[in-house]
Structures are given as C-alpha cells and as structure tokens.
C-alpha cells in the first residue's frame, strides 16, 4: 500500500506569527502536526520542538525497524518518543524564562499497509474521508468536549461556547503527557486529514466535507481548506496534513521488540 502526502500551514487573518508546525517523514509514512501555545514566540518553539524531535527519533526507528515491527511495537515507540519530546519541552520551559508555560497540542499518524496508528494530545484533530463521508477519528482533550460528554452542552451549543480553546491535555506543560492512540483500518482511496483548531474552529464538519468533495488533488484540497477557513474569519493559525492511501494491504508482521526507554531508540 502506498501513501501520498500533502501539508500546508497559514498564519490566518488575525495572528502575526504562526505557532502551528508540521513534520513529514514520507519514506516511513509518518506525519506530525502541532499547535503551540505560550508567550511571545514560545508556542512556535514548543510546536517546532515536538514535530522535529518526534520526526527525527521516531522516523529513525521506523526506518530501521518498522518492516518487522507489530502495531503494538509501533504504538510503544510512539509513546516513548512523545514522552521524550514532552520532557525536552518541559525542561526548556522551566530553564528559560522566555519559554515559561509553553506547550503544544499534537496529532500524529504512522501509516502502515492497511492500518493507521493515530495518536493525539489536545484538540488538534484527525479525520477520515471515505466513500464521500467524513468522520472525526480523534476526540478532543478539551473542557468543551468534557462538557459535551457530561451532557452539559449539546454539540450545537458548543459551537458558540467561549471555552473552545481550553485544552485538558497538552505536550510540554507537565512532566508527564499521555498520548491517546487508536488503530484504524485503512482502505485504498481513503484520505486522512490532520488539522489544528484554526481549521476545525472556523469550519463545521459538513463544510470541511464539502470542500474535500470538490477537489481531487491533495494540493487543491489543502489549499481550499485553508482558504475556506480564512474566508470564515481566519482567527487562528491553520495547519493541514492530507494523506491518501492507494493499493492493497500487505500481511501484518509478527512481534519483534529490541527497544529501550530513556536511552533513545536503538
């Protein structure tokens, strides 16, 4: 199975700096998107650190081990790399007053033949477009989502809530960050969208679906999504990753695990 990748970020119409970051490692089918938060420039630092740290460490491990690794092996590698990235960001935030309080959301995908391991922290999202239907496949770690789950707000009321940007989980703000990861079946022709809340806050899911359905190339689709978010107000930075799958899935590998924590990946 082969994967086609496209990514784009945009500052939006209100912000003067871009705190969204993206990293792709296409040879090992790895995509990472982060939306930073913090004081001046600190959000950019946090999201950039997260993307580049995970891309380098997990990308190296995947290139060396993925052919023989099980999905459980890959999930464990994702957890370790995210934990190490969290510690690096947390340490930087506590050792440099300029970066105090910085952190970032995260959504990442490891695409395998017939499967996807998608992990996230915060309210950056993952969607699947299949056979003309769009489905959100991550669940926001946010106060708003908790209020919806508790029955305090309906999804319609949540669209107008003042609590949209209050996340309950982030990378780099505490010494421990938990990556929520799920395994998804991948079919030929699927398109996976990863995005920051600069897209999902500006466009409702049916609007995102309308834009995606109007385009065939990933570049046109991604550009149109960002343009639509800007036309709707562009109140935040916008980041988009699109991944399209093609071909027949290969057999699932058997278990293999030469791995250690804290000493890096080897």
PDB file of C-alpha atoms in Angstrom:
ATOM      1  CA  UNK A   1       0.000   0.000   0.000  1.00  0.00           C
ATOM      2  CA  UNK A   2       1.307   3.460  -0.922  1.00  0.00           C
ATOM      3  CA  UNK A   3       0.617   6.831   0.697  1.00  0.00           C
ATOM      4  CA  UNK A   4       0.559  10.304  -0.838  1.00  0.00           C
ATOM      5  CA  UNK A   5       1.226  13.257   1.488  1.00  0.00           C
ATOM      6  CA  UNK A   6       0.452  16.965   1.378  1.00  0.00           C
ATOM      7  CA  UNK A   7       0.881  19.614   4.073  1.00  0.00           C
ATOM      8  CA  UNK A   8       0.393  23.365   4.418  1.00  0.00           C
ATOM      9  CA  UNK A   9       0.278  25.962   7.176  1.00  0.00           C
ATOM     10  CA  UNK A  10      -1.060  29.511   7.124  1.00  0.00           C
ATOM     11  CA  UNK A  11      -0.834  32.355   9.641  1.00  0.00           C
ATOM     12  CA  UNK A  12      -4.512  33.243   9.193  1.00  0.00           C
ATOM     13  CA  UNK A  13      -6.023  36.713   9.091  1.00  0.00           C
ATOM     14  CA  UNK A  14      -5.621  37.806  12.726  1.00  0.00           C
ATOM     15  CA  UNK A  15      -2.344  36.447  14.121  1.00  0.00           C
ATOM     16  CA  UNK A  16       1.031  37.934  13.196  1.00  0.00           C
ATOM     17  CA  UNK A  17       3.079  34.799  13.934  1.00  0.00           C
ATOM     18  CA  UNK A  18       2.496  31.129  13.169  1.00  0.00           C
ATOM     19  CA  UNK A  19       2.564  28.740  16.127  1.00  0.00           C
ATOM     20  CA  UNK A  20       1.494  25.698  14.063  1.00  0.00           C
ATOM     21  CA  UNK A  21       4.164  23.234  12.948  1.00  0.00           C
ATOM     22  CA  UNK A  22       4.175  20.204  10.668  1.00  0.00           C
ATOM     23  CA  UNK A  23       6.770  17.490  10.075  1.00  0.00           C
ATOM     24  CA  UNK A  24       6.552  14.709   7.497  1.00  0.00           C
ATOM     25  CA  UNK A  25       8.833  11.707   7.130  1.00  0.00           C
ATOM     26  CA  UNK A  26       7.352  10.266   3.963  1.00  0.00           C
ATOM     27  CA  UNK A  27       9.738   7.292   3.482  1.00  0.00           C
ATOM     28  CA  UNK A  28       8.404   5.775   6.722  1.00  0.00           C
ATOM     29  CA  UNK A  29       4.867   7.206   6.324  1.00  0.00           C
ATOM     30  CA  UNK A  30       4.973   9.415   9.425  1.00  0.00           C
ATOM     31  CA  UNK A  31       3.044  12.687   9.767  1.00  0.00           C
ATOM     32  CA  UNK A  32       3.095  15.059  12.758  1.00  0.00           C
ATOM     33  CA  UNK A  33       1.152  18.274  13.389  1.00  0.00           C
ATOM     34  CA  UNK A  34       1.384  20.514  16.454  1.00  0.00           C
ATOM     35  CA  UNK A  35      -0.336  23.731  17.559  1.00  0.00           C
ATOM     36  CA  UNK A  36       1.778  25.668  20.054  1.00  0.00           C
ATOM     37  CA  UNK A  37       0.705  27.802  22.977  1.00  0.00           C
ATOM     38  CA  UNK A  38       2.527  30.161  25.318  1.00  0.00           C
ATOM     39  CA  UNK A  39       4.035  33.639  25.444  1.00  0.00           C
ATOM     40  CA  UNK A  40       5.532  35.518  22.536  1.00  0.00           C
ATOM     41  CA  UNK A  41       7.249  33.028  20.186  1.00  0.00           C
ATOM     42  CA  UNK A  42       7.145  30.289  22.844  1.00  0.00           C
ATOM     43  CA  UNK A  43       4.285  28.465  21.113  1.00  0.00           C
ATOM     44  CA  UNK A  44       6.327  28.305  17.927  1.00  0.00           C
ATOM     45  CA  UNK A  45       9.241  26.859  19.888  1.00  0.00           C
ATOM     46  CA  UNK A  46       7.096  24.187  21.564  1.00  0.00           C
ATOM     47  CA  UNK A  47       5.337  23.036  18.399  1.00  0.00           C
ATOM     48  CA  UNK A  48       8.573  23.073  16.425  1.00  0.00           C
ATOM     49  CA  UNK A  49      10.386  21.057  19.094  1.00  0.00           C
ATOM     50  CA  UNK A  50       7.598  18.491  19.226  1.00  0.00           C
ATOM     51  CA  UNK A  51       7.471  17.975  15.478  1.00  0.00           C
ATOM     52  CA  UNK A  52      11.196  17.831  14.860  1.00  0.00           C
ATOM     53  CA  UNK A  53      12.026  15.721  17.919  1.00  0.00           C
ATOM     54  CA  UNK A  54       9.386  13.100  17.103  1.00  0.00           C
ATOM     55  CA  UNK A  55      10.178  13.170  13.370  1.00  0.00           C
ATOM     56  CA  UNK A  56      13.880  12.565  13.989  1.00  0.00           C
ATOM     57  CA  UNK A  57      13.608   9.946  16.736  1.00  0.00           C
ATOM     58  CA  UNK A  58      10.529   8.024  15.632  1.00  0.00           C
ATOM     59  CA  UNK A  59      11.399   8.415  11.958  1.00  0.00           C
ATOM     60  CA  UNK A  60      14.807   6.825  12.537  1.00  0.00           C
ATOM     61  CA  UNK A  61      13.295   3.946  14.483  1.00  0.00           C
ATOM     62  CA  UNK A  62      10.594   3.344  11.867  1.00  0.00           C
ATOM     63  CA  UNK A  63      13.128   3.335   9.034  1.00  0.00           C
ATOM     64  CA  UNK A  64      15.182   0.704  10.857  1.00  0.00           C
ATOM     65  CA  UNK A  65      12.512  -1.438  12.495  1.00  0.00           C
ATOM     66  CA  UNK A  66       9.057  -0.899  11.006  1.00  0.00           C
ATOM     67  CA  UNK A  67       9.267  -3.715   8.457  1.00  0.00           C
ATOM     68  CA  UNK A  68       9.416  -6.286  11.269  1.00  0.00           C
ATOM     69  CA  UNK A  69       7.502  -4.413  13.980  1.00  0.00           C
ATOM     70  CA  UNK A  70       3.960  -5.164  15.113  1.00  0.00           C
ATOM     71  CA  UNK A  71       1.385  -2.449  15.636  1.00  0.00           C
ATOM     72  CA  UNK A  72       1.926  -2.815  19.394  1.00  0.00           C
ATOM     73  CA  UNK A  73       5.644  -2.215  18.853  1.00  0.00           C
ATOM     74  CA  UNK A  74       4.922   0.951  16.872  1.00  0.00           C
ATOM     75  CA  UNK A  75       2.478   2.198  19.494  1.00  0.00           C
ATOM     76  CA  UNK A  76       5.077   1.722  22.201  1.00  0.00           C
ATOM     77  CA  UNK A  77       7.657   3.558  20.093  1.00  0.00           C
ATOM     78  CA  UNK A  78       5.193   6.441  19.628  1.00  0.00           C
ATOM     79  CA  UNK A  79       4.602   6.606  23.393  1.00  0.00           C
ATOM     80  CA  UNK A  80       8.320   6.676  24.173  1.00  0.00           C
ATOM     81  CA  UNK A  81       9.124   9.332  21.562  1.00  0.00           C
ATOM     82  CA  UNK A  82       6.262  11.551  22.720  1.00  0.00           C
ATOM     83  CA  UNK A  83       7.332  11.112  26.350  1.00  0.00           C
ATOM     84  CA  UNK A  84      10.898  12.109  25.463  1.00  0.00           C
ATOM     85  CA  UNK A  85       9.647  15.116  23.453  1.00  0.00           C
ATOM     86  CA  UNK A  86       7.441  16.148  26.380  1.00  0.00           C
ATOM     87  CA  UNK A  87      10.393  16.035  28.760  1.00  0.00           C
ATOM     88  CA  UNK A  88      12.520  18.120  26.380  1.00  0.00           C
ATOM     89  CA  UNK A  89       9.833  20.817  26.001  1.00  0.00           C
ATOM     90  CA  UNK A  90       9.049  20.808  29.734  1.00  0.00           C
ATOM     91  CA  UNK A  91      12.741  21.164  30.567  1.00  0.00           C
ATOM     92  CA  UNK A  92      13.179  24.037  28.102  1.00  0.00           C
ATOM     93  CA  UNK A  93      10.117  25.803  29.513  1.00  0.00           C
ATOM     94  CA  UNK A  94      11.477  25.533  33.053  1.00  0.00           C
ATOM     95  CA  UNK A  95      15.048  26.541  32.260  1.00  0.00           C
ATOM     96  CA  UNK A  96      14.344  29.615  30.103  1.00  0.00           C
ATOM     97  CA  UNK A  97      12.014  32.343  31.463  1.00  0.00           C
ATOM     98  CA  UNK A  98      11.155  33.361  27.890  1.00  0.00           C
ATOM     99  CA  UNK A  99       9.568  29.944  27.358  1.00  0.00           C
ATOM    100  CA  UNK A 100       7.783  29.651  30.705  1.00  0.00           C
ATOM    101  CA  UNK A 101       4.395  27.977  30.337  1.00  0.00           C
ATOM    102  CA  UNK A 102       4.831  26.956  26.733  1.00  0.00           C
ATOM    103  CA  UNK A 103       3.232  23.795  25.415  1.00  0.00           C
ATOM    104  CA  UNK A 104       1.611  22.348  22.333  1.00  0.00           C
ATOM    105  CA  UNK A 105      -1.162  20.113  21.123  1.00  0.00           C
ATOM    106  CA  UNK A 106      -0.213  17.173  18.929  1.00  0.00           C
ATOM    107  CA  UNK A 107      -1.756  14.858  16.368  1.00  0.00           C
ATOM    108  CA  UNK A 108       0.380  12.265  14.609  1.00  0.00           C
ATOM    109  CA  UNK A 109      -0.084   9.285  12.350  1.00  0.00           C
ATOM    110  CA  UNK A 110       2.026   6.274  11.469  1.00  0.00           C
ATOM    111  CA  UNK A 111       0.578   4.869   8.248  1.00  0.00           C
ATOM    112  CA  UNK A 112       1.105   1.166   7.666  1.00  0.00           C
ATOM    113  CA  UNK A 113      -0.145  -1.182   4.978  1.00  0.00           C
ATOM    114  CA  UNK A 114      -3.856  -1.450   5.752  1.00  0.00           C
ATOM    115  CA  UNK A 115      -3.598   0.242   9.159  1.00  0.00           C
ATOM    116  CA  UNK A 116      -3.105   3.620  10.776  1.00  0.00           C
ATOM    117  CA  UNK A 117      -1.923   4.333  14.306  1.00  0.00           C
ATOM    118  CA  UNK A 118      -3.135   7.836  15.099  1.00  0.00           C
ATOM    119  CA  UNK A 119      -2.222   9.483  18.378  1.00  0.00           C
ATOM    120  CA  UNK A 120      -3.167  12.883  19.746  1.00  0.00           C
ATOM    121  CA  UNK A 121      -2.896  15.217  22.716  1.00  0.00           C
ATOM    122  CA  UNK A 122      -5.203  18.241  22.975  1.00  0.00           C
ATOM    123  CA  UNK A 123      -7.629  19.489  20.346  1.00  0.00           C
ATOM    124  CA  UNK A 124      -5.717  19.080  17.095  1.00  0.00           C
ATOM    125  CA  UNK A 125      -7.792  16.588  15.146  1.00  0.00           C
ATOM    126  CA  UNK A 126      -7.742  13.628  12.795  1.00  0.00           C
ATOM    127  CA  UNK A 127     -10.484  12.914  10.241  1.00  0.00           C
ATOM    128  CA  UNK A 128     -11.083  10.134   7.715  1.00  0.00           C
ATOM    129  CA  UNK A 129     -12.689  10.772   4.309  1.00  0.00           C
ATOM    130  CA  UNK A 130     -14.032   7.506   2.890  1.00  0.00           C
ATOM    131  CA  UNK A 131     -16.543   6.959   0.089  1.00  0.00           C
ATOM    132  CA  UNK A 132     -17.800  10.530   0.288  1.00  0.00           C
ATOM    133  CA  UNK A 133     -18.216  10.528   4.085  1.00  0.00           C
ATOM    134  CA  UNK A 134     -16.158  12.496   6.609  1.00  0.00           C
ATOM    135  CA  UNK A 135     -15.661  11.099  10.125  1.00  0.00           C
ATOM    136  CA  UNK A 136     -13.691  12.586  13.010  1.00  0.00           C
ATOM    137  CA  UNK A 137     -11.476   9.804  14.378  1.00  0.00           C
ATOM    138  CA  UNK A 138      -9.941  11.668  17.314  1.00  0.00           C
ATOM    139  CA  UNK A 139     -11.763  13.071  20.325  1.00  0.00           C
ATOM    140  CA  UNK A 140     -10.681  16.464  21.653  1.00  0.00           C
ATOM    141  CA  UNK A 141      -8.968  16.662  25.019  1.00  0.00           C
ATOM    142  CA  UNK A 142     -10.771  19.870  25.937  1.00  0.00           C
ATOM    143  CA  UNK A 143     -13.085  21.345  28.553  1.00  0.00           C
ATOM    144  CA  UNK A 144     -15.700  21.773  25.855  1.00  0.00           C
ATOM    145  CA  UNK A 145     -15.611  18.070  24.947  1.00  0.00           C
ATOM    146  CA  UNK A 146     -15.895  17.137  28.617  1.00  0.00           C
ATOM    147  CA  UNK A 147     -18.972  19.371  28.923  1.00  0.00           C
ATOM    148  CA  UNK A 148     -20.499  17.689  25.858  1.00  0.00           C
ATOM    149  CA  UNK A 149     -19.729  14.221  27.254  1.00  0.00           C
ATOM    150  CA  UNK A 150     -21.311  15.189  30.588  1.00  0.00           C
ATOM    151  CA  UNK A 151     -24.478  16.395  28.868  1.00  0.00           C
ATOM    152  CA  UNK A 152     -23.916  19.993  29.972  1.00  0.00           C
ATOM    153  CA  UNK A 153     -23.817  21.216  26.366  1.00  0.00           C
ATOM    154  CA  UNK A 154     -25.144  19.926  23.078  1.00  0.00           C
ATOM    155  CA  UNK A 155     -22.736  19.854  20.105  1.00  0.00           C
ATOM    156  CA  UNK A 156     -24.764  22.723  18.619  1.00  0.00           C
ATOM    157  CA  UNK A 157     -24.404  24.833  21.783  1.00  0.00           C
ATOM    158  CA  UNK A 158     -20.702  24.048  21.854  1.00  0.00           C
ATOM    159  CA  UNK A 159     -20.235  25.821  18.534  1.00  0.00           C
ATOM    160  CA  UNK A 160     -20.851  29.138  20.299  1.00  0.00           C
ATOM    161  CA  UNK A 161     -19.070  28.412  23.590  1.00  0.00           C
ATOM    162  CA  UNK A 162     -16.397  30.738  24.956  1.00  0.00           C
ATOM    163  CA  UNK A 163     -14.372  27.713  26.133  1.00  0.00           C
ATOM    164  CA  UNK A 164     -13.282  26.449  22.720  1.00  0.00           C
ATOM    165  CA  UNK A 165      -9.558  26.827  23.294  1.00  0.00           C
ATOM    166  CA  UNK A 166      -9.284  25.355  26.814  1.00  0.00           C
ATOM    167  CA  UNK A 167      -7.463  22.044  26.408  1.00  0.00           C
ATOM    168  CA  UNK A 168      -7.273  19.494  29.217  1.00  0.00           C
ATOM    169  CA  UNK A 169      -4.162  17.775  27.900  1.00  0.00           C
ATOM    170  CA  UNK A 170      -1.052  19.254  26.239  1.00  0.00           C
ATOM    171  CA  UNK A 171       2.548  18.385  25.485  1.00  0.00           C
ATOM    172  CA  UNK A 172       5.290  20.086  27.495  1.00  0.00           C
ATOM    173  CA  UNK A 173       3.253  21.706  30.273  1.00  0.00           C
ATOM    174  CA  UNK A 174       3.768  18.922  32.837  1.00  0.00           C
ATOM    175  CA  UNK A 175       6.435  16.273  33.338  1.00  0.00           C
ATOM    176  CA  UNK A 176       4.058  13.594  32.052  1.00  0.00           C
ATOM    177  CA  UNK A 177       1.910  13.689  28.904  1.00  0.00           C
ATOM    178  CA  UNK A 178      -0.380  10.857  27.835  1.00  0.00           C
ATOM    179  CA  UNK A 179      -0.730  10.186  24.113  1.00  0.00           C
ATOM    180  CA  UNK A 180      -4.123   8.730  23.197  1.00  0.00           C
ATOM    181  CA  UNK A 181      -3.589   6.309  20.309  1.00  0.00           C
ATOM    182  CA  UNK A 182      -6.036   4.237  18.284  1.00  0.00           C
ATOM    183  CA  UNK A 183      -5.568   1.710  15.492  1.00  0.00           C
ATOM    184  CA  UNK A 184      -7.691   2.233  12.368  1.00  0.00           C
ATOM    185  CA  UNK A 185      -8.237   0.080   9.319  1.00  0.00           C
ATOM    186  CA  UNK A 186      -7.043   1.805   6.143  1.00  0.00           C
ATOM    187  CA  UNK A 187      -8.716   1.169   2.794  1.00  0.00           C
ATOM    188  CA  UNK A 188      -7.458   2.090  -0.647  1.00  0.00           C
ATOM    189  CA  UNK A 189      -8.771   5.537  -1.589  1.00  0.00           C
ATOM    190  CA  UNK A 190      -9.094   6.798   1.984  1.00  0.00           C
ATOM    191  CA  UNK A 191      -7.982  10.387   2.647  1.00  0.00           C
ATOM    192  CA  UNK A 192      -6.885  11.287   6.177  1.00  0.00           C
ATOM    193  CA  UNK A 193      -6.980  14.899   7.346  1.00  0.00           C
ATOM    194  CA  UNK A 194      -4.968  16.127  10.318  1.00  0.00           C
ATOM    195  CA  UNK A 195      -5.553  19.740  11.332  1.00  0.00           C
ATOM    196  CA  UNK A 196      -5.128  22.372  14.020  1.00  0.00           C
ATOM    197  CA  UNK A 197      -8.144  24.071  15.575  1.00  0.00           C
ATOM    198  CA  UNK A 198      -7.548  27.000  13.245  1.00  0.00           C
ATOM    199  CA  UNK A 199      -9.390  24.883  10.687  1.00  0.00           C
ATOM    200  CA  UNK A 200     -11.900  23.000  12.850  1.00  0.00           C
ATOM    201  CA  UNK A 201     -12.971  26.119  14.782  1.00  0.00           C
ATOM    202  CA  UNK A 202     -13.635  28.025  11.558  1.00  0.00           C
ATOM    203  CA  UNK A 203     -15.396  25.271   9.599  1.00  0.00           C
ATOM    204  CA  UNK A 204     -18.002  22.780  10.753  1.00  0.00           C
ATOM    205  CA  UNK A 205     -17.514  19.177   9.694  1.00  0.00           C
ATOM    206  CA  UNK A 206     -20.097  19.395   6.862  1.00  0.00           C
ATOM    207  CA  UNK A 207     -18.244  22.427   5.496  1.00  0.00           C
ATOM    208  CA  UNK A 208     -14.945  20.548   5.613  1.00  0.00           C
ATOM    209  CA  UNK A 209     -16.614  17.659   3.796  1.00  0.00           C
ATOM    210  CA  UNK A 210     -17.997  19.985   1.117  1.00  0.00           C
ATOM    211  CA  UNK A 211     -14.534  21.394   0.427  1.00  0.00           C
ATOM    212  CA  UNK A 212     -12.915  17.961   0.299  1.00  0.00           C
ATOM    213  CA  UNK A 213     -15.576  16.601  -2.039  1.00  0.00           C
ATOM    214  CA  UNK A 214     -14.987  19.450  -4.512  1.00  0.00           C
ATOM    215  CA  UNK A 215     -11.345  18.556  -5.208  1.00  0.00           C
ATOM    216  CA  UNK A 216      -9.388  15.522  -6.322  1.00  0.00           C
ATOM    217  CA  UNK A 217      -5.754  16.553  -5.846  1.00  0.00           C
ATOM    218  CA  UNK A 218      -4.468  16.834  -2.285  1.00  0.00           C
ATOM    219  CA  UNK A 219      -2.787  20.158  -3.066  1.00  0.00           C
ATOM    220  CA  UNK A 220      -6.036  21.692  -4.316  1.00  0.00           C
ATOM    221  CA  UNK A 221      -7.944  20.208  -1.389  1.00  0.00           C
ATOM    222  CA  UNK A 222      -5.499  21.512   1.213  1.00  0.00           C
ATOM    223  CA  UNK A 223      -5.329  24.973  -0.328  1.00  0.00           C
ATOM    224  CA  UNK A 224      -9.109  25.162  -0.492  1.00  0.00           C
ATOM    225  CA  UNK A 225      -9.498  24.137   3.144  1.00  0.00           C
ATOM    226  CA  UNK A 226      -7.143  26.891   4.280  1.00  0.00           C
ATOM    227  CA  UNK A 227      -8.819  29.432   2.008  1.00  0.00           C
ATOM    228  CA  UNK A 228     -12.232  28.489   3.406  1.00  0.00           C
ATOM    229  CA  UNK A 229     -11.004  28.844   6.998  1.00  0.00           C
ATOM    230  CA  UNK A 230      -9.626  32.288   6.176  1.00  0.00           C
ATOM    231  CA  UNK A 231     -12.852  33.299   4.455  1.00  0.00           C
ATOM    232  CA  UNK A 232     -14.719  32.257   7.614  1.00  0.00           C
ATOM    233  CA  UNK A 233     -12.586  34.628   9.684  1.00  0.00           C
ATOM    234  CA  UNK A 234      -9.113  33.094   9.899  1.00  0.00           C
ATOM    235  CA  UNK A 235      -8.939  33.867  13.611  1.00  0.00           C
ATOM    236  CA  UNK A 236      -6.070  31.452  14.288  1.00  0.00           C
ATOM    237  CA  UNK A 237      -3.147  29.808  12.530  1.00  0.00           C
ATOM    238  CA  UNK A 238      -4.237  26.988  10.226  1.00  0.00           C
ATOM    239  CA  UNK A 239      -2.356  23.739   9.650  1.00  0.00           C
ATOM    240  CA  UNK A 240      -3.431  20.893   7.381  1.00  0.00           C
ATOM    241  CA  UNK A 241      -1.950  17.484   6.571  1.00  0.00           C
ATOM    242  CA  UNK A 242      -3.647  15.263   3.977  1.00  0.00           C
ATOM    243  CA  UNK A 243      -2.693  11.628   3.365  1.00  0.00           C
ATOM    244  CA  UNK A 244      -4.215   9.448   0.639  1.00  0.00           C
ATOM    245  CA  UNK A 245      -3.868   5.647   0.595  1.00  0.00           C
ATOM    246  CA  UNK A 246      -3.720   3.533  -2.550  1.00  0.00           C
ATOM    247  CA  UNK A 247      -3.154  -0.154  -3.227  1.00  0.00           C
ATOM    248  CA  UNK A 248      -3.557  -3.498  -1.491  1.00  0.00           C
ATOM    249  CA  UNK A 249      -2.667  -4.087   2.146  1.00  0.00           C
ATOM    250  CA  UNK A 250       0.210  -6.440   2.964  1.00  0.00           C
ATOM    251  CA  UNK A 251       0.166  -9.137   5.704  1.00  0.00           C
ATOM    252  CA  UNK A 252       0.503  -7.963   9.317  1.00  0.00           C
ATOM    253  CA  UNK A 253       4.041  -8.616  10.709  1.00  0.00           C
ATOM    254  CA  UNK A 254       4.717 -10.797  13.743  1.00  0.00           C
ATOM    255  CA  UNK A 255       6.109  -9.491  17.034  1.00  0.00           C
ATOM    256  CA  UNK A 256       9.609  -8.023  17.300  1.00  0.00           C
ATOM    257  CA  UNK A 257      10.921  -5.763  20.096  1.00  0.00           C
ATOM    258  CA  UNK A 258      14.566  -4.652  20.633  1.00  0.00           C
ATOM    259  CA  UNK A 259      13.700  -1.406  22.364  1.00  0.00           C
ATOM    260  CA  UNK A 260      14.580   0.552  25.469  1.00  0.00           C
ATOM    261  CA  UNK A 261      13.194   3.601  27.259  1.00  0.00           C
ATOM    262  CA  UNK A 262      15.100   6.781  28.132  1.00  0.00           C
ATOM    263  CA  UNK A 263      18.211   5.804  26.193  1.00  0.00           C
ATOM    264  CA  UNK A 264      16.705   6.785  22.865  1.00  0.00           C
ATOM    265  CA  UNK A 265      15.693   4.401  20.127  1.00  0.00           C
ATOM    266  CA  UNK A 266      18.071   1.694  19.046  1.00  0.00           C
TER     267      UNK A 266
END
